[in-house]
Amino acid sequence: IGFIWLPSSGLRIGASVQTPTAMTITERWRWDGICQFRGVKDNLYETPDGEFTYNLRTPAIFNVGAAYTIGSFGLISADFERSNSRGMKFSDYDSAYGGNDDWYEVNNEIRKYAGATNSIRVGAEARIVPEFALRAGYNYKCYSSPEYKDVTNSFSFGVGYSSAGSFFADAAVRSTLYPVSWYYPYDDYVETRSPEVKLVKNLFDVVLTLGWRF
């Protein structure tokens, strides 16, 4: 549900609300094990297939943004998006199996510790000549809760080409910096703590789009 308002020439303001999504998830599993002894044939054991179905409701998403077109030279845009994970809720698929009491602790933990995700996106495009355009963008995403805070930053740059005919091409590069995290590969030792591994993740990707209009 949303709207777009054009208060003046070149200026566009919009807002939208995406309702929660209700989904049903089915998990299926089986455990396998093998025993090996010298001089004896390997023995393979497996459990019967297991299956569990439950419901999940995702939180709503709110978005507001604005864009301004500078004649035929280019445009700038910015928008803000927010969702709150506290709106998530698990429930039984079949109420005959204990109702929602089994999910009480899980849903209570979500309401107590889950947080909100806020995203800010800013972009700009400049058309140097009618056939070529330069683009740049920035995305700030922050997830905060009573327990911790994660911030992700993305930077993108691109170029676009549109011929007088039907052919067009777009190329873009994006660098995403994820928050630093720590990994503990072992349980704590008797006298000392487990070694700590610092994880620094930077995702770099390139996208190329070729197309023909018809």
GROMACS .gro file of C-alpha atoms in nm:
model
  214
    1ILE     CA    1   0.000   0.000   0.000
    2GLY     CA    2   0.155   0.332  -0.100
    3PHE     CA    3   0.130   0.663  -0.280
    4ILE     CA    4   0.338   0.895  -0.500
    5TRP     CA    5   0.300   1.274  -0.475
    6LEU     CA    6   0.426   1.519  -0.739
    7PRO     CA    7   0.423   1.858  -0.562
    8SER     CA    8   0.624   2.034  -0.833
    9SER     CA    9   0.795   1.970  -1.162
   10GLY     CA   10   1.082   1.726  -1.116
   11LEU     CA   11   1.007   1.644  -0.750
   12ARG     CA   12   0.854   1.312  -0.651
   13ILE     CA   13   0.771   1.206  -0.294
   14GLY     CA   14   0.645   0.861  -0.204
   15ALA     CA   15   0.570   0.632   0.087
   16SER     CA   16   0.459   0.273   0.123
   17VAL     CA   17   0.372   0.006   0.378
   18GLN     CA   18   0.433  -0.363   0.314
   19THR     CA   19   0.207  -0.573   0.531
   20PRO     CA   20   0.343  -0.868   0.732
   21THR     CA   21   0.389  -1.190   0.538
   22ALA     CA   22   0.234  -1.509   0.671
   23MET     CA   23   0.411  -1.826   0.562
   24THR     CA   24   0.404  -2.196   0.644
   25ILE     CA   25   0.739  -2.375   0.676
   26THR     CA   26   0.791  -2.751   0.662
   27GLU     CA   27   1.120  -2.902   0.780
   28ARG     CA   28   1.220  -3.257   0.692
   29TRP     CA   29   1.526  -3.436   0.828
   30ARG     CA   30   1.702  -3.769   0.885
   31TRP     CA   31   2.014  -3.869   1.075
   32ASP     CA   32   2.262  -4.115   0.925
   33GLY     CA   33   2.552  -4.287   1.097
   34ILE     CA   34   2.814  -4.541   1.001
   35CYS     CA   35   3.021  -4.773   1.219
   36GLN     CA   36   3.359  -4.898   1.095
   37PHE     CA   37   3.553  -5.188   1.249
   38ARG     CA   38   3.864  -5.357   1.119
   39GLY     CA   39   3.787  -5.674   0.931
   40VAL     CA   40   3.413  -5.619   0.962
   41LYS     CA   41   3.176  -5.484   0.701
   42ASP     CA   42   3.069  -5.124   0.759
   43ASN     CA   43   2.730  -5.087   0.922
   44LEU     CA   44   2.508  -4.799   0.814
   45TYR     CA   45   2.227  -4.680   1.036
   46GLU     CA   46   1.962  -4.420   0.966
   47THR     CA   47   1.660  -4.284   1.148
   48PRO     CA   48   1.311  -4.259   1.001
   49ASP     CA   49   1.235  -3.938   0.817
   50GLY     CA   50   1.114  -3.660   1.045
   51GLU     CA   51   0.882  -3.376   0.953
   52PHE     CA   52   0.766  -3.061   1.133
   53THR     CA   53   0.540  -2.784   1.003
   54TYR     CA   54   0.486  -2.444   1.164
   55ASN     CA   55   0.375  -2.089   1.079
   56LEU     CA   56   0.585  -1.772   1.070
   57ARG     CA   57   0.466  -1.413   1.044
   58THR     CA   58   0.729  -1.163   0.930
   59PRO     CA   59   0.726  -0.796   1.038
   60ALA     CA   60   0.581  -0.512   0.835
   61ILE     CA   61   0.808  -0.281   0.632
   62PHE     CA   62   0.769   0.098   0.611
   63ASN     CA   63   0.931   0.308   0.340
   64VAL     CA   64   0.943   0.679   0.258
   65GLY     CA   65   1.150   0.849  -0.010
   66ALA     CA   66   1.198   1.139  -0.247
   67ALA     CA   67   1.357   1.192  -0.587
   68TYR     CA   68   1.434   1.504  -0.787
   69THR     CA   69   1.501   1.517  -1.159
   70ILE     CA   70   1.733   1.792  -1.278
   71GLY     CA   71   1.600   1.844  -1.626
   72SER     CA   72   1.766   1.604  -1.869
   73PHE     CA   73   2.100   1.619  -1.685
   74GLY     CA   74   2.032   1.370  -1.408
   75LEU     CA   75   1.855   1.295  -1.082
   76ILE     CA   76   1.911   1.242  -0.710
   77SER     CA   77   1.707   1.019  -0.480
   78ALA     CA   78   1.693   0.915  -0.116
   79ASP     CA   79   1.470   0.684   0.081
   80PHE     CA   80   1.438   0.546   0.432
   81GLU     CA   81   1.311   0.198   0.520
   82ARG     CA   82   1.230   0.049   0.859
   83SER     CA   83   1.114  -0.288   0.990
   84ASN     CA   84   1.092  -0.418   1.346
   85SER     CA   85   1.177  -0.782   1.411
   86ARG     CA   86   0.966  -0.774   1.725
   87GLY     CA   87   0.671  -0.815   1.492
   88MET     CA   88   0.780  -1.170   1.409
   89LYS     CA   89   0.571  -1.451   1.554
   90PHE     CA   90   0.583  -1.831   1.538
   91SER     CA   91   0.276  -2.050   1.579
   92ASP     CA   92   0.172  -2.414   1.532
   93TYR     CA   93   0.043  -2.520   1.194
   94ASP     CA   94  -0.208  -2.754   1.355
   95SER     CA   95  -0.359  -2.622   1.678
   96ALA     CA   96  -0.453  -2.978   1.776
   97TYR     CA   97  -0.089  -3.036   1.875
   98GLY     CA   98  -0.068  -2.817   2.183
   99GLY     CA   99  -0.178  -2.484   2.033
  100ASN     CA  100   0.072  -2.199   2.046
  101ASP     CA  101   0.195  -2.275   2.397
  102ASP     CA  102   0.500  -2.450   2.250
  103TRP     CA  103   0.610  -2.120   2.094
  104TYR     CA  104   0.550  -1.902   2.399
  105GLU     CA  105   0.916  -1.892   2.505
  106VAL     CA  106   1.039  -1.831   2.151
  107ASN     CA  107   0.795  -1.545   2.087
  108ASN     CA  108   0.871  -1.401   2.429
  109GLU     CA  109   1.244  -1.398   2.347
  110ILE     CA  110   1.170  -1.222   2.017
  111ARG     CA  111   0.969  -0.949   2.191
  112LYS     CA  112   1.237  -0.912   2.456
  113TYR     CA  113   1.558  -0.912   2.253
  114ALA     CA  114   1.477  -0.852   1.883
  115GLY     CA  115   1.530  -0.508   1.738
  116ALA     CA  116   1.462  -0.284   1.442
  117THR     CA  117   1.635  -0.258   1.105
  118ASN     CA  118   1.677   0.088   0.953
  119SER     CA  119   1.808   0.144   0.602
  120ILE     CA  120   1.901   0.468   0.426
  121ARG     CA  121   1.968   0.464   0.052
  122VAL     CA  122   2.100   0.758  -0.148
  123GLY     CA  123   2.165   0.760  -0.521
  124ALA     CA  124   2.250   0.998  -0.803
  125GLU     CA  125   2.276   0.985  -1.180
  126ALA     CA  126   2.443   1.233  -1.415
  127ARG     CA  127   2.396   1.215  -1.791
  128ILE     CA  128   2.716   1.348  -1.947
  129VAL     CA  129   2.596   1.303  -2.303
  130PRO     CA  130   2.260   1.168  -2.421
  131GLU     CA  131   2.407   0.817  -2.464
  132PHE     CA  132   2.608   0.784  -2.140
  133ALA     CA  133   2.517   0.823  -1.772
  134LEU     CA  134   2.725   0.793  -1.455
  135ARG     CA  135   2.566   0.657  -1.137
  136ALA     CA  136   2.665   0.634  -0.770
  137GLY     CA  137   2.488   0.505  -0.462
  138TYR     CA  138   2.525   0.450  -0.090
  139ASN     CA  139   2.331   0.217   0.140
  140TYR     CA  140   2.346   0.234   0.521
  141LYS     CA  141   2.178  -0.051   0.706
  142CYS     CA  142   2.165  -0.071   1.085
  143TYR     CA  143   2.018  -0.348   1.298
  144SER     CA  144   1.991  -0.258   1.666
  145SER     CA  145   1.856  -0.453   1.961
  146PRO     CA  146   1.898  -0.443   2.339
  147GLU     CA  147   2.188  -0.690   2.300
  148TYR     CA  148   2.395  -0.560   2.009
  149LYS     CA  149   2.415  -0.335   1.703
  150ASP     CA  150   2.522  -0.424   1.349
  151VAL     CA  151   2.597  -0.171   1.076
  152THR     CA  152   2.649  -0.253   0.708
  153ASN     CA  153   2.774   0.002   0.452
  154SER     CA  154   2.751  -0.040   0.075
  155PHE     CA  155   2.902   0.181  -0.194
  156SER     CA  156   2.824   0.144  -0.564
  157PHE     CA  157   2.939   0.308  -0.886
  158GLY     CA  158   2.819   0.245  -1.238
  159VAL     CA  159   2.790   0.359  -1.596
  160GLY     CA  160   2.504   0.322  -1.840
  161TYR     CA  161   2.483   0.334  -2.216
  162SER     CA  162   2.168   0.374  -2.424
  163SER     CA  163   2.195   0.373  -2.802
  164ALA     CA  164   1.968   0.555  -3.041
  165GLY     CA  165   1.835   0.214  -3.139
  166SER     CA  166   1.718  -0.068  -2.914
  167PHE     CA  167   2.045  -0.167  -2.742
  168PHE     CA  168   2.136  -0.060  -2.388
  169ALA     CA  169   2.399  -0.166  -2.134
  170ASP     CA  170   2.463  -0.104  -1.765
  171ALA     CA  171   2.771  -0.190  -1.560
  172ALA     CA  172   2.810  -0.143  -1.185
  173VAL     CA  173   3.052  -0.232  -0.906
  174ARG     CA  174   2.953  -0.251  -0.540
  175SER     CA  175   3.153  -0.286  -0.221
  176THR     CA  176   2.973  -0.397   0.096
  177LEU     CA  177   3.142  -0.367   0.436
  178TYR     CA  178   2.990  -0.598   0.696
  179PRO     CA  179   3.031  -0.551   1.071
  180VAL     CA  180   3.331  -0.712   1.236
  181SER     CA  181   3.245  -1.030   1.425
  182TRP     CA  182   3.427  -1.277   1.649
  183TYR     CA  183   3.425  -1.655   1.615
  184TYR     CA  184   3.520  -1.904   1.887
  185PRO     CA  185   3.616  -2.234   1.718
  186TYR     CA  186   3.647  -2.438   2.039
  187ASP     CA  187   3.486  -2.466   2.378
  188ASP     CA  188   3.661  -2.292   2.663
  189TYR     CA  189   3.959  -2.487   2.792
  190VAL     CA  190   3.994  -2.588   3.154
  191GLU     CA  191   4.233  -2.306   3.245
  192THR     CA  192   4.218  -2.069   2.948
  193ARG     CA  193   3.953  -1.936   2.714
  194SER     CA  194   3.906  -2.058   2.360
  195PRO     CA  195   4.110  -1.882   2.090
  196GLU     CA  196   3.925  -1.595   1.921
  197VAL     CA  197   3.905  -1.548   1.546
  198LYS     CA  198   3.828  -1.200   1.414
  199LEU     CA  199   3.613  -1.202   1.099
  200VAL     CA  200   3.633  -0.901   0.867
  201LYS     CA  201   3.400  -0.944   0.569
  202ASN     CA  202   3.401  -0.723   0.260
  203LEU     CA  203   3.190  -0.833  -0.036
  204PHE     CA  204   3.285  -0.694  -0.377
  205ASP     CA  205   3.069  -0.773  -0.679
  206VAL     CA  206   3.034  -0.659  -1.039
  207VAL     CA  207   2.707  -0.658  -1.236
  208LEU     CA  208   2.674  -0.622  -1.613
  209THR     CA  209   2.338  -0.592  -1.788
  210LEU     CA  210   2.286  -0.606  -2.164
  211GLY     CA  211   1.947  -0.553  -2.325
  212TRP     CA  212   1.751  -0.484  -2.639
  213ARG     CA  213   1.417  -0.306  -2.644
  214PHE     CA  214   1.146  -0.440  -2.871
   0.00000   0.00000   0.00000
